[in-house]
PDB file of C-alpha atoms in Angstrom:
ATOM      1  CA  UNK A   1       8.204   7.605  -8.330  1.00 61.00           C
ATOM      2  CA  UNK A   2      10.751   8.582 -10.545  1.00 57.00           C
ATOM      3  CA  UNK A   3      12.334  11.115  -8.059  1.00 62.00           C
ATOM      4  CA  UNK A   4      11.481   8.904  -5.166  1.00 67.00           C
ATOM      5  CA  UNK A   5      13.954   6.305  -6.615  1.00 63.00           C
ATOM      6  CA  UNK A   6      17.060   8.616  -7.583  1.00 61.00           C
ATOM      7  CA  UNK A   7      16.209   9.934  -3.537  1.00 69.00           C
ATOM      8  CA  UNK A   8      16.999   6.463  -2.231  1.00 67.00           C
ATOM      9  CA  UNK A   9      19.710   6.096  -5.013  1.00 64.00           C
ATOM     10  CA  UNK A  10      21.338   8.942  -3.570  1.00 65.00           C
ATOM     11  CA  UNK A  11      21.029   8.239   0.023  1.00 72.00           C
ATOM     12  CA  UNK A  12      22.535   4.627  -0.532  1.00 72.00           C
ATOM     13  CA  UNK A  13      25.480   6.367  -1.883  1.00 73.00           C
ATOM     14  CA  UNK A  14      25.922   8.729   1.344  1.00 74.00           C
ATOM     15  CA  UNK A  15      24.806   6.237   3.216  1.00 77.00           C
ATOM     16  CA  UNK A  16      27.792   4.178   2.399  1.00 81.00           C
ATOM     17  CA  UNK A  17      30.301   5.956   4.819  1.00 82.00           C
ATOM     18  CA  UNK A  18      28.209   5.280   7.555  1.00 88.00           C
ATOM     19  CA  UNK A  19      29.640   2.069  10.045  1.00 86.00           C
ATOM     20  CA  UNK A  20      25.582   0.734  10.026  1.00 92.00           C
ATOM     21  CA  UNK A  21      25.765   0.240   6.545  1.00 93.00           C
ATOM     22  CA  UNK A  22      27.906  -2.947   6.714  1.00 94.00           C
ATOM     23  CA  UNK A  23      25.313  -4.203   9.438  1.00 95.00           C
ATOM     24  CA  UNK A  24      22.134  -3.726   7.334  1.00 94.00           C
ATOM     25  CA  UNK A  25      23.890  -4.999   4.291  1.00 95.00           C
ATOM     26  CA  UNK A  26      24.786  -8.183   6.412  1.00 97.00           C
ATOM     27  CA  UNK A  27      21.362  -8.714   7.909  1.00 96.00           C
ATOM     28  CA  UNK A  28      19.649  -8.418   4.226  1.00 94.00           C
ATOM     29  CA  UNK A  29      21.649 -10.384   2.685  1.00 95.00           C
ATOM     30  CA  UNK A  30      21.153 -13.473   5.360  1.00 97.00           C
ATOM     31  CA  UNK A  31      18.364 -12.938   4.921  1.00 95.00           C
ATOM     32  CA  UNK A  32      17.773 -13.328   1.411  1.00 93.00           C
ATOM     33  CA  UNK A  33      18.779 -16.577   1.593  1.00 92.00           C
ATOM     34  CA  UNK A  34      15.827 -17.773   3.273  1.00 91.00           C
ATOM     35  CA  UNK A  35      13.148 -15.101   3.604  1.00 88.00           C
ATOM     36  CA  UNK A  36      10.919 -14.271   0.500  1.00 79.00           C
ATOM     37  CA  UNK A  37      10.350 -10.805   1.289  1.00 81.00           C
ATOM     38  CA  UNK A  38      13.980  -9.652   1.664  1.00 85.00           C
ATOM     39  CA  UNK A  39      15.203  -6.849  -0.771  1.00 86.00           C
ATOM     40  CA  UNK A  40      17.363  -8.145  -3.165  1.00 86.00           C
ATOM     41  CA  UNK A  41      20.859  -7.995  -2.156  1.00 91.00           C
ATOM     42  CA  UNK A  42      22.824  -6.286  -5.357  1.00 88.00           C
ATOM     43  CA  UNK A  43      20.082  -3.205  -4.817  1.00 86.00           C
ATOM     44  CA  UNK A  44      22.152  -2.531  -1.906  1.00 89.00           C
ATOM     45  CA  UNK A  45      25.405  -4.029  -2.838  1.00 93.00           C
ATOM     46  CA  UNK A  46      25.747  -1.886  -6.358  1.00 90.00           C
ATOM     47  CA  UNK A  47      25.237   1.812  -4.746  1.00 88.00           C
ATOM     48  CA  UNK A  48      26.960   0.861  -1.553  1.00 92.00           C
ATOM     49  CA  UNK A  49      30.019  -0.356  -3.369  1.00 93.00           C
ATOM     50  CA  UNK A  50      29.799   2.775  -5.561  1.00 89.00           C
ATOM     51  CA  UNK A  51      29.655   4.968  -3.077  1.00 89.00           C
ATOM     52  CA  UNK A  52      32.696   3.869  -1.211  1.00 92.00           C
ATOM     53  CA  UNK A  53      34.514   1.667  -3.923  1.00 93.00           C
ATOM     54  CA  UNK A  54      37.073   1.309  -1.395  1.00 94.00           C
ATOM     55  CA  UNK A  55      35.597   0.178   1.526  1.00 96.00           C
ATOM     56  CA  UNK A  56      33.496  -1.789  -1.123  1.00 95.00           C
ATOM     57  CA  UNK A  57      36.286  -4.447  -1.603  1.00 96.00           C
ATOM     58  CA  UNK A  58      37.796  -4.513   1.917  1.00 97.00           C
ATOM     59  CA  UNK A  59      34.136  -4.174   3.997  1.00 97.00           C
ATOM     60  CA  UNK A  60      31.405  -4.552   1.659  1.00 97.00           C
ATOM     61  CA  UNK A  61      32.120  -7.409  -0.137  1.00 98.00           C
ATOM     62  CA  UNK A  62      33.375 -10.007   2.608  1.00 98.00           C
ATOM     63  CA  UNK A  63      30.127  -9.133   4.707  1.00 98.00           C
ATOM     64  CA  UNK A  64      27.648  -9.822   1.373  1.00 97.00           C
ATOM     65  CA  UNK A  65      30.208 -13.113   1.066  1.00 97.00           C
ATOM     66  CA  UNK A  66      29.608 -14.385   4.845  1.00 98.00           C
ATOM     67  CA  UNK A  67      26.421 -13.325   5.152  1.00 98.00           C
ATOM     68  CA  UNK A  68      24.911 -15.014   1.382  1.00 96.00           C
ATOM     69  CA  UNK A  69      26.304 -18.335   2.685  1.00 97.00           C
ATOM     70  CA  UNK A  70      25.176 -17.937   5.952  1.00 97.00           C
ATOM     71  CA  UNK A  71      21.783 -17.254   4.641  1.00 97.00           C
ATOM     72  CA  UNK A  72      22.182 -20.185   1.996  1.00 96.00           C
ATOM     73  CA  UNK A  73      23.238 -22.541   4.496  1.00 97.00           C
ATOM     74  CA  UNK A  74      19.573 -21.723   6.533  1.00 97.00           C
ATOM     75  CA  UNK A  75      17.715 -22.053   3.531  1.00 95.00           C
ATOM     76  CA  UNK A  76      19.569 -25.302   2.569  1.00 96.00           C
ATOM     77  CA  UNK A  77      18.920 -26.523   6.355  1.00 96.00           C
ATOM     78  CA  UNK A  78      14.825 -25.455   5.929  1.00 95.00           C
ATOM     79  CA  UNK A  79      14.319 -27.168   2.619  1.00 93.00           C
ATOM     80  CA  UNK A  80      16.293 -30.117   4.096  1.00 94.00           C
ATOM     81  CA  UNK A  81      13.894 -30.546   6.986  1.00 95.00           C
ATOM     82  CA  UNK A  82      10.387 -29.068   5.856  1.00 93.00           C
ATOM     83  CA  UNK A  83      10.432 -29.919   2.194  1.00 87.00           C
ATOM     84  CA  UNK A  84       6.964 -29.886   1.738  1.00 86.00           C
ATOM     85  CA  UNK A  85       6.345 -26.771   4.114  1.00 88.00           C
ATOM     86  CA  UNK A  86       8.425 -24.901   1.859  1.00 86.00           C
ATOM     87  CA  UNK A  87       7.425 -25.827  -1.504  1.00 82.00           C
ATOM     88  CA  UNK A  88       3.814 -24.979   0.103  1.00 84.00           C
ATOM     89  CA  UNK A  89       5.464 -21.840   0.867  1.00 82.00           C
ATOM     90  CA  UNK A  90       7.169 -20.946  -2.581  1.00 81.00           C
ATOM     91  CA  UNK A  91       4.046 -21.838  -4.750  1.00 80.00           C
ATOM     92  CA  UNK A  92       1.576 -20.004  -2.732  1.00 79.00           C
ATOM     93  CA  UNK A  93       4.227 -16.668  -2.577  1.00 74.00           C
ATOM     94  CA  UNK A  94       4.134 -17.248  -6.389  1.00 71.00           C
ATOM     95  CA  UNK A  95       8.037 -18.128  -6.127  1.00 71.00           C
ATOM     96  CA  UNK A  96       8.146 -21.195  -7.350  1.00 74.00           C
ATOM     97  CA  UNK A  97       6.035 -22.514 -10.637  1.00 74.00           C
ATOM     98  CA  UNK A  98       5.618 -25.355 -13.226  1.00 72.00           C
ATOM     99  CA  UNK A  99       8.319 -23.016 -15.397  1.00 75.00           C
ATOM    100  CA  UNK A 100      10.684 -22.052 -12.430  1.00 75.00           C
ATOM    101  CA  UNK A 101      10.655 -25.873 -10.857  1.00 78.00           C
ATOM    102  CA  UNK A 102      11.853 -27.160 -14.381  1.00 79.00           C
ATOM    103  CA  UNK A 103      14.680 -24.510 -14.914  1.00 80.00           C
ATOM    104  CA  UNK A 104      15.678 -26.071 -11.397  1.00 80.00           C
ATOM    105  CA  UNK A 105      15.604 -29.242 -12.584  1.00 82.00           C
ATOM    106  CA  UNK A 106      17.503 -28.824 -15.452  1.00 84.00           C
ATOM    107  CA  UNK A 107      20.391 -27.438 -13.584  1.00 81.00           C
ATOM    108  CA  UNK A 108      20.690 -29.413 -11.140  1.00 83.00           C
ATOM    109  CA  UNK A 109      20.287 -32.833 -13.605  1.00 83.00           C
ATOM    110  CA  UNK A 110      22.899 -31.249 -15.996  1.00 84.00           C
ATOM    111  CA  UNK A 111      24.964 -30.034 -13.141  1.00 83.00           C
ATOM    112  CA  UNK A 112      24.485 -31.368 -10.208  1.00 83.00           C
ATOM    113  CA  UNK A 113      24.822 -29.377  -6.677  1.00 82.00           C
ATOM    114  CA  UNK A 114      27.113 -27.126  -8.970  1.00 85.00           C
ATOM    115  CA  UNK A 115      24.111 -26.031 -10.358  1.00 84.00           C
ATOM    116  CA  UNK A 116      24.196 -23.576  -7.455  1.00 85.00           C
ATOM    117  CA  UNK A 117      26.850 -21.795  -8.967  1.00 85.00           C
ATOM    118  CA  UNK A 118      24.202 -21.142 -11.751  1.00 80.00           C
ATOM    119  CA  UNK A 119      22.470 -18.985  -9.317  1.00 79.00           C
ATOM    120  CA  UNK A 120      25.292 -16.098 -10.064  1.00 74.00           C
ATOM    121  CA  UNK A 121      23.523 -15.547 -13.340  1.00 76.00           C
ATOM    122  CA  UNK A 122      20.320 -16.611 -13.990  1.00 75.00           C
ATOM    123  CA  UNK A 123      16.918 -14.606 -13.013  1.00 71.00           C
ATOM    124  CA  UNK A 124      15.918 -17.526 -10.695  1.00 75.00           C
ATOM    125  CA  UNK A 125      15.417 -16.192  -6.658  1.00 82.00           C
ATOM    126  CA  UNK A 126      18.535 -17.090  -4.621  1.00 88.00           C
ATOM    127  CA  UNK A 127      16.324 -18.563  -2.171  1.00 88.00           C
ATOM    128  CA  UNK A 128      15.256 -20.886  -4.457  1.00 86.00           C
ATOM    129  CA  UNK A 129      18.512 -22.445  -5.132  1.00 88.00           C
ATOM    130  CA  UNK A 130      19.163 -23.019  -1.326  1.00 92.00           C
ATOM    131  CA  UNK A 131      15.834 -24.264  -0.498  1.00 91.00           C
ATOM    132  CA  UNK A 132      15.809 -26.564  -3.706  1.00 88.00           C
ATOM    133  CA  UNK A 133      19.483 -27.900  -2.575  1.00 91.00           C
ATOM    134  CA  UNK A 134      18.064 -29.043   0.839  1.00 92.00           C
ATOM    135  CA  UNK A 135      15.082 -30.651  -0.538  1.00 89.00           C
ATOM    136  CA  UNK A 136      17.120 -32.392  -3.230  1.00 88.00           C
ATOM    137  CA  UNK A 137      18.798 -33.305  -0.123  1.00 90.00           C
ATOM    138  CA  UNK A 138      22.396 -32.866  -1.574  1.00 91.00           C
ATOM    139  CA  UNK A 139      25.783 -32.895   0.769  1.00 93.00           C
ATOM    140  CA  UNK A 140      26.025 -29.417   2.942  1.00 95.00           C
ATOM    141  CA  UNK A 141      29.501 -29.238   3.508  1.00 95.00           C
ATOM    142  CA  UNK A 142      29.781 -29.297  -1.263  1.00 94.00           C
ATOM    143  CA  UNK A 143      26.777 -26.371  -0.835  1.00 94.00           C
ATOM    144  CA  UNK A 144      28.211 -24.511   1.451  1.00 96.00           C
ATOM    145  CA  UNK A 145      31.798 -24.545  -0.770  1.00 95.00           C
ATOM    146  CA  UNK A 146      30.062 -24.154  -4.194  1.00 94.00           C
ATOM    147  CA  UNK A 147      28.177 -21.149  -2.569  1.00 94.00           C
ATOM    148  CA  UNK A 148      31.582 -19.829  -1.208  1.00 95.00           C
ATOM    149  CA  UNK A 149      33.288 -20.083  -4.449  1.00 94.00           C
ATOM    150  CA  UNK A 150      30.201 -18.932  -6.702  1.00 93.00           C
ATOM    151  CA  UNK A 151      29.338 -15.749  -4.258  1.00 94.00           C
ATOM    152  CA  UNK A 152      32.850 -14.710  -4.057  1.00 96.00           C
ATOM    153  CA  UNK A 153      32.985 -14.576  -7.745  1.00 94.00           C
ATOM    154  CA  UNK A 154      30.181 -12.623  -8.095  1.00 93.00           C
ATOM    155  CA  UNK A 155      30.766 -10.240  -5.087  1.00 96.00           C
ATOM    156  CA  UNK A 156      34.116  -9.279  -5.757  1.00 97.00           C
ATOM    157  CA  UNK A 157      33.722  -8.818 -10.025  1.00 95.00           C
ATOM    158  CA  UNK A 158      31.208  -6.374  -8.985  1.00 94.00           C
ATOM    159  CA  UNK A 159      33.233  -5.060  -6.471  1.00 96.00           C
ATOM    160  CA  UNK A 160      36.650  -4.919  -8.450  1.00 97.00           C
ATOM    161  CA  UNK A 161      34.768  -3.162 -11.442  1.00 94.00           C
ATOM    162  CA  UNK A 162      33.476  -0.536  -9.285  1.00 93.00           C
ATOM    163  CA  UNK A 163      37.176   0.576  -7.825  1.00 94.00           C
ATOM    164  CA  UNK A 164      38.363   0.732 -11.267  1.00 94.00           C
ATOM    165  CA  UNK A 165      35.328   2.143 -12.844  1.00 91.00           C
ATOM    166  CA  UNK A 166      33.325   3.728 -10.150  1.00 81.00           C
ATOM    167  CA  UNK A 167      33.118   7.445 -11.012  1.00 82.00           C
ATOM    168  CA  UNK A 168      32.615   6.251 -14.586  1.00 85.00           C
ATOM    169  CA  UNK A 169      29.953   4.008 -13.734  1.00 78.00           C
ATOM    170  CA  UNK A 170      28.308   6.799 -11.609  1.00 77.00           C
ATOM    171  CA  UNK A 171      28.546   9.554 -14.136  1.00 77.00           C
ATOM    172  CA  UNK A 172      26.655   7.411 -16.455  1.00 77.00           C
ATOM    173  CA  UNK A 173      23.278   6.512 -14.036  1.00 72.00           C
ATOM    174  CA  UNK A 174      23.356  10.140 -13.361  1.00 70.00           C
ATOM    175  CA  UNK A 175      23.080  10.865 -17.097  1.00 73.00           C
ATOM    176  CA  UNK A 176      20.886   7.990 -17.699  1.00 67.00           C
ATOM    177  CA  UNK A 177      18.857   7.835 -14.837  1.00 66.00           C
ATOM    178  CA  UNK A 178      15.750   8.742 -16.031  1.00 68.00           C
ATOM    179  CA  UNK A 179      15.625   6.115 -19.353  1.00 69.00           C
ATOM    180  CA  UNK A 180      17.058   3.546 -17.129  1.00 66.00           C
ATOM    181  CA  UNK A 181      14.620   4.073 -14.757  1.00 60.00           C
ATOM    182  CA  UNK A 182      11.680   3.543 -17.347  1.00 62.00           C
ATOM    183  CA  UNK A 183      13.139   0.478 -18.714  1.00 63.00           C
ATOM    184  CA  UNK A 184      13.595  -1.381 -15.453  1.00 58.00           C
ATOM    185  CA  UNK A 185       9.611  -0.230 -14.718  1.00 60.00           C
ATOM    186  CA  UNK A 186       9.203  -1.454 -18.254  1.00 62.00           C
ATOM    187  CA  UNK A 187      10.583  -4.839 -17.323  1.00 56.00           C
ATOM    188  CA  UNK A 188       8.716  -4.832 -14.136  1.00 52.00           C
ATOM    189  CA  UNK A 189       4.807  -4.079 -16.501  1.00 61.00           C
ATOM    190  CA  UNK A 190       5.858  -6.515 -18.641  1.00 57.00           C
ATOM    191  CA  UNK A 191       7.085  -9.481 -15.919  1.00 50.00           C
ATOM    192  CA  UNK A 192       3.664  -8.808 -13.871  1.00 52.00           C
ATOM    193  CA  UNK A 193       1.387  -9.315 -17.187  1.00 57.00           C
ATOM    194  CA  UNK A 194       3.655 -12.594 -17.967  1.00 51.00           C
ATOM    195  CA  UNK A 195       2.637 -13.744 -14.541  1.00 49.00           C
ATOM    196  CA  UNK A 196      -0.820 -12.926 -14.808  1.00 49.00           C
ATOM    197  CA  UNK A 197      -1.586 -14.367 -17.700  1.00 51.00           C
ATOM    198  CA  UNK A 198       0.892 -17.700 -16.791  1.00 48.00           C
ATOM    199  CA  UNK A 199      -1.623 -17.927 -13.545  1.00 45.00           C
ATOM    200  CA  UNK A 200      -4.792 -17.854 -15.184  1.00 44.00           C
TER     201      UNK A 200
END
């Protein structure tokens, strides 16, 4: 597994330079907005943007930008008009729980709809954000600018860091690879048991 994952790591970085790369990023990341099975948008952001730190700010990072709201605005649309559909939806794909509902809550009754912006760095599912801002049934046109303002943030911080820092950044996952690798699985053992034990 271990070499399976610096394969892909690598191939993500080559695979940068190709002109399909911006079209798959964009088509992930809308969908991640909405659909639960989407891969997670910074695993393809991260090495992409590493890869070709240039076209990382001027290609990569407007496309994850359009494309997050886009796919924000959909699951904002969804949770608008099949609340209970989707909170049928999130429970039973083990998305949404007791624990995950009242985080949500919290946010949004200590923030507000700018409790979106939240979603830039907490562990919370994007998806849940946008389907929980339709449901609470707040104004589209604030989402959709609190999501501009919150992904462009996040997108171009990343994306800024790994221009300046880039090589650096590489060097060290190539030297670290293999403990940093074992830590995230770590993380991953240790998540799973939380859940099984939080579902029995």
């Amino acid at each position: 597994m271990l070499k399976t994952s610096y394969r892909i790591y690598h191939k993500i970085l080559l695979f940068s330079e190709k002109k399909l790369s911006a079209i798959i990023l964009f088509l992930n990341t809308f969908l991640r907005g909405f659909f639960f099975f989407a891969v997670p948008t910074d695993m393809l952001f991260f090495p992409l943007c590493l890869g070709n730190p240039k076209k990382g700010i001027l290609v990569f990072t407007p496309v994850t930008i359009f494309s997050s709201v886009l796919g924000g605005i959909a699951g904002y649309l969804l949770g608008y008009f099949f609340s209970d559909k989707v909170k049928d939806l999130l429970i039973s794909f083990h998305f949404l729980d007791e624990s995950n509902w009242k985080t949500l809550l919290f946010y949004y009754n200590k923030y507000g709809i700018w409790a979106i912006a939240t979603s830039v760095f907490t562990p919370l599912p994007f998806l849940l954000y946008t389907y929980s801002a339709g449901i609470f049934q707040f104004s589209l046109p604030l989402f959709i600018l609190v999501l501009l303002i919150s992904r462009t943030f996040r997108y171009y911080l990343f994306s800024i860091l790994f221009y300046y820092y880039g090589e650096r950044i590489k060097n060290t996952i190539e030297k670290y690879f293999k403990r940093t690798f074992y830590l995230f699985m770590g993380f991953v053992i240790v998540f799973i048991i939380y859940k099984i034990i939080g579902a029995v």
